[in-house]
Structure formats: structure tokens, C-alpha cells
Amino acid sequence: MSMAGEENRAEVRKRSETGTLLDARGLTKRFGDILANDLVDLAINKGEIHALLGENGAGKSTLVKMFYGSLEPDAGAINWQGERVTITSPAVARSLGIGMVFQHFSLFEALTVVENIALALEGAGDMKALAQRIEDVSTEYGLPLDPNAVVADLPVGIRQRIEIVRCLLQEPRLIIMDEPTSVLTPQEADKLFLTLQRLASEGCAVLYISHRLEEVQRICHHATILRHGKVVRECDPSKETPASLARMMVGTEVMGVSLGAHQASGGAVRLGISNLSAKPGTPFATELRSINLGVRAGEVIAIAGVAGNGQGELFDAISGEMPVGRDMIRLDDEACGHRGVNWRRRKNAAFVPEERLGHGAVPGMKLSENIVLTRHGTGDGLASGGFVSTAKAGEMEQRIKAKYDVRMSHDDPEARSLSGGNLQKFVVGRELDRKPGVLVVNQPTWGVDAGAAALIRQALIDLARSGSAVLVISQDLDEIFEIADRIAVISRGYLSEPEDARKMTRERIGLLMAGGAETTAGAA
Amino acid sequence: MRIELVKRKEHSSLMTLLSPLVAVGLTLVAAAILFTISGKDPLLGLYKFFIEPLTDTWSLQEIIVKATPLVLIACGLSVCYLSNNWNIGAEGQFVFGALCGSFLPVIFPEFANGATLPMMLLFGAAGGAAWAMIPALLKTRFNTNEILTSLMLVYVAGLLLDYLVRGPWRDPGGYNFPESRIFSDAATLPVIGDGRMSISAPIAVIVVIVLAVVLAKTLKGFEIRVMGESPRAGSFAGFSAKRLTIFAFALSGALAGVAGTMEVSGSLNQLLPSISPGYGFTAIIVAFLGRLNPVGILIAGFVLALSYIGGEAVQASMGVSDKIASVIQGLLLFFVLACDTFILYKLRFVKKRKAVAIGEASHV
């Protein structure tokens, strides 16, 4: 047992009036050269909502995977209700009473709710009885579900309910939740919090992973903070502020973003979208319905929305990966809905898609080659006479690396070897390096740690203030309020009219997300 | 003890080079076992199969003659496979190309001048490309699986050839043998030296060099590699997956068609019911053993051609079935694909911890 654990344990004892449910001691997990978890001590009491905080790569996922049996610790011990256990597989975890709700859902879209749940339950037996149980349990916990609905027809918030109900049916004593609110509207999140509080009052413990410090502060009884694989602090989040929690996670003060002069109107419309409608390309895609928007020089417009409401389709229509009607998209007043992505890039537009690996960058190619990917047609001298200039690409790679602080273990590595935050700095930097007149970014800081996120957000604002039009599509409301001049909301393929960010509230965004966008869409 | 496959952060360039060598080594071991099982001296068998053909000029020339079509076809296939287009039907494109290339000397034997050969090669390329266009268009238009369609067309082309040499294209003065007429000198590829080697070999080398430059240095080569690895990123770069599918199939079909034409014009001098010992299929192994890299393909082409000659040699001198050549080729592909796993993964041995009794899992 480690010495470092001693002082923490004193504090743990103080709050363990309800009895310890899970007690991990000295958990260590190594991946190659990286110590993902280094002598981690963590105690979860019965009936508490326990927050696990840390930046990306701090070791949160590794830790909970060891609790859920999908990873085995290299050293250390896990005690469950006072008895030492070895959790060799998720099945063992479930039999102990540990359930997990994943950030990325594992549901079959073509099956119904009850079929999906039956697949996960051992010996599900009679489907009718199971459907009845699903209805009972889900209503009881305030998360009503129609057992016979097909998953493909359900919005993301409901899909998450399925995962939670599936977990509840196994009568867990501890539920692990990984970023549960990232796909919910504020109102849906409120509902989830009520369910969690109800569960806690019944003695079920919740291990809650989130980047949203406000909600951690609001609902969690205790927090453990990881940095570089080690427990650095434990605290009572209700006695902290979001800023102090962020400081504990990052280890230093997080740089604030400065908005600079606010330029809400006056500039010329550089990116115009009028009556943009597009039928879905696949059965699970969202239809875009008569979208209107004008992004002016000098401003940042942010589009809020819950995942899967047409953000990806809108991005593809603006970038040119999905061709639409000629007059639906205008760049600097030139109609180009029918043009390809490189034509639009030559008109000084730049795009950063949501998915870094596999869309914004080719995983197995070097960074310099990934520069050629989006810039071979923009007259940077990367491709002349059909030949690619590796020297020029290498030069640009050096420049972008230095300017946007992209950290790497050796020079010009393959894109897949970079951490999420560093790769994001690279794919954003690659486009900013062109000083584009129009920049469209989908999820600019998705999964990026606080330091890198601040750098990227500041760069977006600076670009807008230098006379460009910036459109940000994001699911992170904190981010949207931090950088946007005007805010619009996308819901089921409808886009609301953008409104002044200073007058916008979370409640109003929540209402628009829940369908209000459809009624205000025509007004634009 | 448990063995885990762990993903590497980047692909290992050492394993990229080592993998085909390890595969060849494992194939040798497997071949030795095969010889032992069939009651032959394994060392003698390996010697006769792999070494002896390299020791005299006649069989060296034969190896080059057989390596030429393999290299040409595999070059085309590498473009397909790099760009994620699974053309398995090069054998059919080879045969149909040979048919089209033979059209002039069979139907218009009097048309014999300096233009004959170039036109034959042109017809051969066009024929092979046209045959490859069928699966390509089916894929881009109707989303059919190109593996199935291209493979099925192999048999169609084979039966068409069989029909022609037994029927309309049969040599009128050939005593009813199922053969076409012998090509005129003007329709025969010039020979190098005094053996069976024709100018097809240097043509294959030129194709290798051009393709190596295109793949490594040009935007087209970049497009091919991007599309193969990440089609979504490719469309973000402004490349069209459909156009590239057409391009890759057309190129590999044309190269297979040229190879087929050069085979009938340079080695056989007439059409026969069967004109290929499975070059189109063996070329798939050549392409992968050669790392889908033109220079690698050149080396791999020799190795696989050697297996044809070696197979004949052990059949003649040791009485082993010549099917052993196909078995060894198959083993080689199997081992290459298996070894390729280690380019992106490494092995790790994990000591199993002793399982501690799990506390009774009682639900409350």
C-alpha cells in the first residue's frame, strides 16, 4: 500500500458513514512506455455520486475499464463490499453489480428497444415479459421508453435512456457513466440528474465522468481528480467553483479567451446559405430542411444542437462533399452549391470536419502528407504539373507545428500516433495557416484538453476579427457562449434564426433544441 | 500465460520489409514438411524446387518469360488494391485482352506490316480494360461487390476463348485441332537473344519504373493511397471514389490485356484453348508479396515464376505432383497476409494472474 494513499484515506474515512462499496488500492496499469494509472486509490461509498475528473489522457477511461473488467490491472487490488475481487471480464463485473453506460452507444439501429436490451441480458427469456419490465422500470425512474420503437427512429437522448435502462435492469449497485450529458439538451440533462439522485437515494452509487464542471458541482457528492495517471486531489465539489476544479485538473491556470472588439453586424455576408434542403443520403442520415444563414465578415456564428440533428449533413453541404443546388450556397456572393470542395477552397474557404482521424486526416499518413490532403488544390505549390512537392509539404509541416504547438515524439509522424488534442491543433492549424476568408469548423474542441481548447478558440476569434467569417458547429454550450457573436440552433434538420449571443440563454437554447428551432426557422 | 496483439502507434517499417522474408522462410519450412509427408527427401526437394532452376540459363530464361506477365498484371493490381478496389478477375482480363490482341493476326492474317504489333498491343490493352470496366461500372452504378463480379467474369472469358478456338477462329489448315492459325512474323514480338525471351520483359521493367514514380511522386499516386486508406478523407480532399474505381480497373485491365497479348504473340504464337497457367491469380500473390510496391513486385514476380519452374522440375525428377506449385503459392500468400499483421500490431505475452475467489455476487 502506498504512502501517498494515507492522507487521502483519512478523508475517505470521514465521509464513509454509509459504508464503502468499492475500494481500489494502488491500481497501476502500464501501456508500453506510458503509465496510464500510477498507484491510484479510489473509494466509492454506497449511495454517492462520485465524480471522476481529469483532462484527456489523464487515465479516467483506463481506471473505469479496470472496474468494469475490460482491462486487468498490472498491480493493486479492488475490494468490493470489503472483499477482495478480481474482475476478469465485464460479465464478472455485471454479476457483482457493476454496470456501465458508455459514451458511444452500442445499439443496433435496425432493432427495437426490447430486442437491443434482450441481446445484452443473459437469459432474457420471454420478450413480452421483458418489454413489460422495460416499461415499468423506465417509467419508475422517470426515463419512459417505448419497448417496441425501432432504435433508428429515436433521437440520441432516448438512445442513451435505452443504455441506462439496460443497465438498471441488471439491478446494479454501482453505475459507471462516461460523459452522459454530452448528447443531451439541458432539459434532458436535468431529467437525467433527477434519475441519478433517485438512484443514489436508494443506495446505488454512481461513478460520473464528465468534462462539464458546472454539472459536477451541481450533482456530485465527492470528486476524485486524476492528472497524468495519478490521483492529485479529492474534494467536495459543492465547495469548489468550476474555475478551481479546472485548475486542479490542468495543474495551472487555464488561459481565458478574449473576445476582442464585438462586431455583430455591418460586415458583408461572406458565407450565404439560402433555402438549403437536402434529402438524406442514407436511411440513418438527417434531412436538411430549408436552412437560411448568412455569416458576415468579422463574426463568429455558432450552431448549437444535440448530436445527430443534421450537423454532419450541413457541414458536408457547405464544404461541397455533398453537392446541393447551385444557389443554396454562396461564397463571397458567388453561387457554388454545385461546386466541389477544392473549388470552394480556391475561393478561400476552409473546412475542419468533426472526425479528425479518417475524415480530416488519413491515419496512416505522415503529417506532411496530410497537409497535401486539403491543400493540394489551393495554389500553395504543393502539387505542380501533377507532381507532389514533399519538400514544400515538410516546410509547411514545420511551420504549422511551431505556430500551433503540435507536440509529437519525433518529426513528421503518422497522424494516428498523435493524441486527440494535438491532432486537432494540427487539423485546425492546417486550415488557419491559409488565413481563410470563410472557415467552417464542426466540433472544434471535441475531446481536447482545456489548454489546447483555449488556444483553438482564441485562434478562431482572432481569425474572425481579422475580417473572416467563422461558422462553428458545436455541441458544447460553454464553448458556444465563450466564442460566439450570434447563436443558432439546429434541430431535426431545421436551423433557427441566429440570435445575439449576449441575449441568448441556456434555457432558450434548450427550448430551440427540443423543437423550437422548427418554428423559428422560416423567419430568417 | 496469454498472448495479446497490441496495436502499434505507427506502422513498423522494419516489419514491412521483414514480413515477406519471414513469409518466404515459413513457406520453405512448410514445403519441407510437404515433401516429407509425400515420402521424399525434403532437402533434395527444396533444392530441386528453389535452387536448381537458378543454376542454368535455360531455366533462368524460362523464369523471366513467366515472371513478365506476372509483374505486368501485379502492377495493375497493386493500383487496384492500394485504392481499395478488389479486382480478382485479372485472369479474365488477361484472356479477353489476348483475344482482342489476336483479332488482327487471326482474322486479317494478310495485314502484316510495321503497324501490326503496336495495333495488337493497343487492341489487347483496350480489350482488357473493357473487360475490367464491367465490374467497375457495376460497382460504381449498382454497388455490386467487385470481388464476385470480376471473379465470375474470369470463367466467361475462358469459355469465350474455348468457343472461339474450337469454332469460328479455328485454323482452317489445322487438321481440326482446337487452335488458331500461327501468327505471322509481323505479329510476333521480337526475340531477345536465342531463347524464348522477347521484348516483353524490358517492357514490363519500364512499366514498373513508370508506376513506381507515379505512385511515389505524383498527385495521382497520392490520391490512390489516400482513397485506399480512408475514402472519407479522400472525398474531403476532393477526390472522387467512383472515378478512381474506374481508373484503377481500367489500368489493371489494360495491363493484364497487354500481358495476355504479349503472351500469345511472344511465347505461344497462336491462340490455344488455354493460354495461361493461372497468371491472373498468381499475380495477386505477387502484388501482396511485393508490398503493392512496383519494385517489390518485380522481385516477387521472380519468386513466383521460380515456383512454376520448380514445380515442373520436382515433377520431372522426383515424381511429385505438379500441384505442389499451387500449394506452395497458396501457402506463401497465406504466410504473407499473416505476417502483415505485425506491421501494425505487436505481440505481447501477459502472465496470467492467479484468479482470486470472487466474493459471492448477491443481488439485493
GROMACS .gro file of C-alpha atoms in nm, chain A residues 153-349:
model
  197
  153ASP     CA    1  -3.616   0.635  -3.528
  154LEU     CA    2  -3.512   0.755  -3.183
  155PRO     CA    3  -3.316   1.070  -3.103
  156VAL     CA    4  -2.983   1.039  -2.925
  157GLY     CA    5  -3.122   1.136  -2.585
  158ILE     CA    6  -3.366   0.845  -2.596
  159ARG     CA    7  -3.094   0.610  -2.716
  160GLN     CA    8  -2.898   0.694  -2.407
  161ARG     CA    9  -3.204   0.610  -2.197
  162ILE     CA   10  -3.201   0.264  -2.352
  163GLU     CA   11  -2.844   0.216  -2.235
  164ILE     CA   12  -2.931   0.340  -1.887
  165VAL     CA   13  -3.243   0.125  -1.860
  166ARG     CA   14  -3.048  -0.174  -1.988
  167CYS     CA   15  -2.804  -0.109  -1.707
  168LEU     CA   16  -3.081  -0.064  -1.447
  169LEU     CA   17  -3.245  -0.395  -1.541
  170GLN     CA   18  -2.933  -0.567  -1.416
  171GLU     CA   19  -3.000  -0.419  -1.072
  172PRO     CA   20  -2.659  -0.263  -1.034
  173ARG     CA   21  -2.505  -0.138  -0.710
  174LEU     CA   22  -2.264   0.087  -0.896
  175ILE     CA   23  -2.326   0.257  -1.229
  176ILE     CA   24  -2.032   0.399  -1.422
  177MET     CA   25  -2.127   0.680  -1.661
  178ASP     CA   26  -1.886   0.817  -1.919
  179GLU     CA   27  -1.978   1.171  -2.032
  180PRO     CA   28  -2.352   1.103  -2.019
  181THR     CA   29  -2.471   1.456  -2.086
  182SER     CA   30  -2.261   1.531  -2.393
  183VAL     CA   31  -2.552   1.431  -2.617
  184LEU     CA   32  -2.837   1.578  -2.414
  185THR     CA   33  -3.024   1.909  -2.421
  186PRO     CA   34  -3.008   2.099  -2.091
  187GLN     CA   35  -3.364   1.987  -2.014
  188GLU     CA   36  -3.286   1.623  -2.089
  189ALA     CA   37  -2.978   1.650  -1.869
  190ASP     CA   38  -3.193   1.784  -1.584
  191LYS     CA   39  -3.413   1.476  -1.614
  192LEU     CA   40  -3.110   1.252  -1.603
  193PHE     CA   41  -2.987   1.425  -1.288
  194LEU     CA   42  -3.319   1.355  -1.116
  195THR     CA   43  -3.283   0.987  -1.205
  196LEU     CA   44  -2.929   0.980  -1.071
  197GLN     CA   45  -3.035   1.145  -0.746
  198ARG     CA   46  -3.316   0.894  -0.710
  199LEU     CA   47  -3.073   0.605  -0.766
  200ALA     CA   48  -2.833   0.749  -0.510
  201SER     CA   49  -3.110   0.783  -0.253
  202GLU     CA   50  -3.179   0.412  -0.299
  203GLY     CA   51  -2.818   0.331  -0.213
  204CYS     CA   52  -2.688   0.281  -0.564
  205ALA     CA   53  -2.354   0.452  -0.625
  206VAL     CA   54  -2.268   0.639  -0.945
  207LEU     CA   55  -1.920   0.699  -1.080
  208TYR     CA   56  -1.963   1.001  -1.300
  209ILE     CA   57  -1.711   1.106  -1.565
  210SER     CA   58  -1.767   1.449  -1.715
  211HIS     CA   59  -1.589   1.749  -1.856
  212ARG     CA   60  -1.875   1.976  -1.757
  213LEU     CA   61  -1.766   2.115  -1.429
  214GLU     CA   62  -2.089   2.306  -1.360
  215GLU     CA   63  -2.292   1.987  -1.354
  216VAL     CA   64  -2.031   1.803  -1.147
  217GLN     CA   65  -2.060   2.081  -0.896
  218ARG     CA   66  -2.435   2.059  -0.904
  219ILE     CA   67  -2.496   1.688  -0.853
  220CYS     CA   68  -2.181   1.514  -0.730
  221HIS     CA   69  -2.111   1.444  -0.361
  222HIS     CA   70  -1.743   1.382  -0.399
  223ALA     CA   71  -1.480   1.420  -0.667
  224THR     CA   72  -1.151   1.250  -0.741
  225ILE     CA   73  -0.916   1.430  -0.976
  226LEU     CA   74  -0.663   1.249  -1.192
  227ARG     CA   75  -0.367   1.407  -1.363
  228HIS     CA   76  -0.111   1.208  -1.564
  229GLY     CA   77  -0.244   0.882  -1.422
  230LYS     CA   78  -0.218   0.984  -1.057
  231VAL     CA   79  -0.478   1.095  -0.805
  232VAL     CA   80  -0.384   1.456  -0.737
  233ARG     CA   81  -0.675   1.569  -0.526
  234GLU     CA   82  -1.003   1.466  -0.372
  235CYS     CA   83  -1.259   1.726  -0.286
  236ASP     CA   84  -1.620   1.811  -0.221
  237PRO     CA   85  -1.726   1.975  -0.549
  238SER     CA   86  -2.004   2.175  -0.388
  239LYS     CA   87  -1.734   2.371  -0.202
  240GLU     CA   88  -1.542   2.446  -0.522
  241THR     CA   89  -1.601   2.666  -0.826
  242PRO     CA   90  -1.577   2.546  -1.186
  243ALA     CA   91  -1.260   2.750  -1.219
  244SER     CA   92  -1.095   2.592  -0.916
  245LEU     CA   93  -1.192   2.244  -1.039
  246ALA     CA   94  -1.041   2.324  -1.379
  247ARG     CA   95  -0.723   2.440  -1.208
  248MET     CA   96  -0.694   2.112  -1.021
  249MET     CA   97  -0.739   1.916  -1.344
  250VAL     CA   98  -0.492   2.110  -1.553
  251GLY     CA   99  -0.245   2.192  -1.276
  252THR     CA  100  -0.215   2.555  -1.384
  253GLU     CA  101  -0.442   2.844  -1.450
  254VAL     CA  102  -0.640   2.789  -1.771
  255MET     CA  103  -0.594   3.071  -2.017
  256GLY     CA  104  -0.913   3.266  -2.066
  257VAL     CA  105  -1.038   3.351  -2.414
  258SER     CA  106  -1.062   3.717  -2.501
  259LEU     CA  107  -1.334   3.814  -2.743
  260GLY     CA  108  -1.179   4.136  -2.867
  261ALA     CA  109  -1.399   4.400  -3.024
  262HIS     CA  110  -1.751   4.271  -3.075
  263GLN     CA  111  -1.860   4.305  -3.434
  264ALA     CA  112  -2.211   4.175  -3.458
  265SER     CA  113  -2.319   4.343  -3.778
  266GLY     CA  114  -2.201   4.562  -4.058
  267GLY     CA  115  -1.966   4.324  -4.236
  268ALA     CA  116  -2.052   4.179  -4.576
  269VAL     CA  117  -2.200   3.830  -4.589
  270ARG     CA  118  -1.912   3.602  -4.687
  271LEU     CA  119  -2.088   3.268  -4.645
  272GLY     CA  120  -2.451   3.266  -4.751
  273ILE     CA  121  -2.687   2.972  -4.717
  274SER     CA  122  -3.032   3.011  -4.865
  275ASN     CA  123  -3.316   2.762  -4.872
  276LEU     CA  124  -3.074   2.475  -4.830
  277SER     CA  125  -3.266   2.149  -4.840
  278ALA     CA  126  -3.116   1.807  -4.893
  279LYS     CA  127  -3.267   1.461  -4.880
  280PRO     CA  128  -3.079   1.218  -4.657
  281GLY     CA  129  -2.824   1.006  -4.840
  282THR     CA  130  -2.862   0.704  -4.611
  283PRO     CA  131  -3.159   0.577  -4.408
  284PHE     CA  132  -2.996   0.699  -4.086
  285ALA     CA  133  -2.896   1.046  -4.207
  286THR     CA  134  -3.091   1.363  -4.130
  287GLU     CA  135  -3.278   1.564  -4.391
  288LEU     CA  136  -3.183   1.931  -4.414
  289ARG     CA  137  -3.492   2.147  -4.434
  290SER     CA  138  -3.482   2.490  -4.588
  291ILE     CA  139  -3.186   2.632  -4.398
  292ASN     CA  140  -3.104   3.003  -4.418
  293LEU     CA  141  -2.797   3.165  -4.272
  294GLY     CA  142  -2.556   3.446  -4.353
  295VAL     CA  143  -2.216   3.460  -4.185
  296ARG     CA  144  -2.066   3.807  -4.203
  297ALA     CA  145  -1.707   3.919  -4.218
  298GLY     CA  146  -1.571   3.968  -3.867
  299GLU     CA  147  -1.814   3.749  -3.676
  300VAL     CA  148  -1.830   3.402  -3.525
  301ILE     CA  149  -2.165   3.228  -3.557
  302ALA     CA  150  -2.210   2.912  -3.355
  303ILE     CA  151  -2.464   2.643  -3.432
  304ALA     CA  152  -2.571   2.458  -3.119
  305GLY     CA  153  -2.753   2.130  -3.127
  306VAL     CA  154  -2.767   1.781  -2.993
  307ALA     CA  155  -2.564   1.527  -3.193
  308GLY     CA  156  -2.734   1.376  -3.494
  309ASN     CA  157  -2.966   1.665  -3.579
  310GLY     CA  158  -2.813   1.737  -3.918
  311GLN     CA  159  -2.478   1.893  -3.820
  312GLY     CA  160  -2.276   1.649  -4.030
  313GLU     CA  161  -2.505   1.688  -4.331
  314LEU     CA  162  -2.494   2.068  -4.304
  315PHE     CA  163  -2.115   2.059  -4.287
  316ASP     CA  164  -2.093   1.835  -4.595
  317ALA     CA  165  -2.325   2.066  -4.790
  318ILE     CA  166  -2.116   2.373  -4.704
  319SER     CA  167  -1.783   2.202  -4.772
  320GLY     CA  168  -1.901   2.059  -5.103
  321GLU     CA  169  -1.863   1.693  -5.015
  322MET     CA  170  -2.238   1.669  -5.067
  323PRO     CA  171  -2.336   1.866  -5.377
  324VAL     CA  172  -2.658   2.068  -5.345
  325GLY     CA  173  -2.850   2.316  -5.558
  326ARG     CA  174  -2.635   2.586  -5.718
  327ASP     CA  175  -2.784   2.886  -5.538
  328MET     CA  176  -2.814   2.722  -5.197
  329ILE     CA  177  -2.453   2.805  -5.100
  330ARG     CA  178  -2.277   3.133  -5.181
  331LEU     CA  179  -1.915   3.217  -5.105
  332ASP     CA  180  -1.841   3.589  -5.124
  333ASP     CA  181  -2.161   3.623  -5.326
  334GLU     CA  182  -2.072   3.358  -5.582
  335ALA     CA  183  -2.319   3.070  -5.608
  336CYS     CA  184  -2.133   2.743  -5.562
  337GLY     CA  185  -2.371   2.477  -5.425
  338HIS     CA  186  -2.283   2.254  -5.718
  339ARG     CA  187  -1.905   2.301  -5.692
  340GLY     CA  188  -1.658   2.058  -5.536
  341VAL     CA  189  -1.460   2.108  -5.216
  342ASN     CA  190  -1.141   2.220  -5.391
  343TRP     CA  191  -1.320   2.486  -5.592
  344ARG     CA  192  -1.452   2.626  -5.266
  345ARG     CA  193  -1.106   2.609  -5.110
  346ARG     CA  194  -0.972   2.810  -5.401
  347LYS     CA  195  -1.241   3.068  -5.319
  348ASN     CA  196  -1.057   3.099  -4.987
  349ALA     CA  197  -1.290   2.884  -4.779
   0.00000   0.00000   0.00000
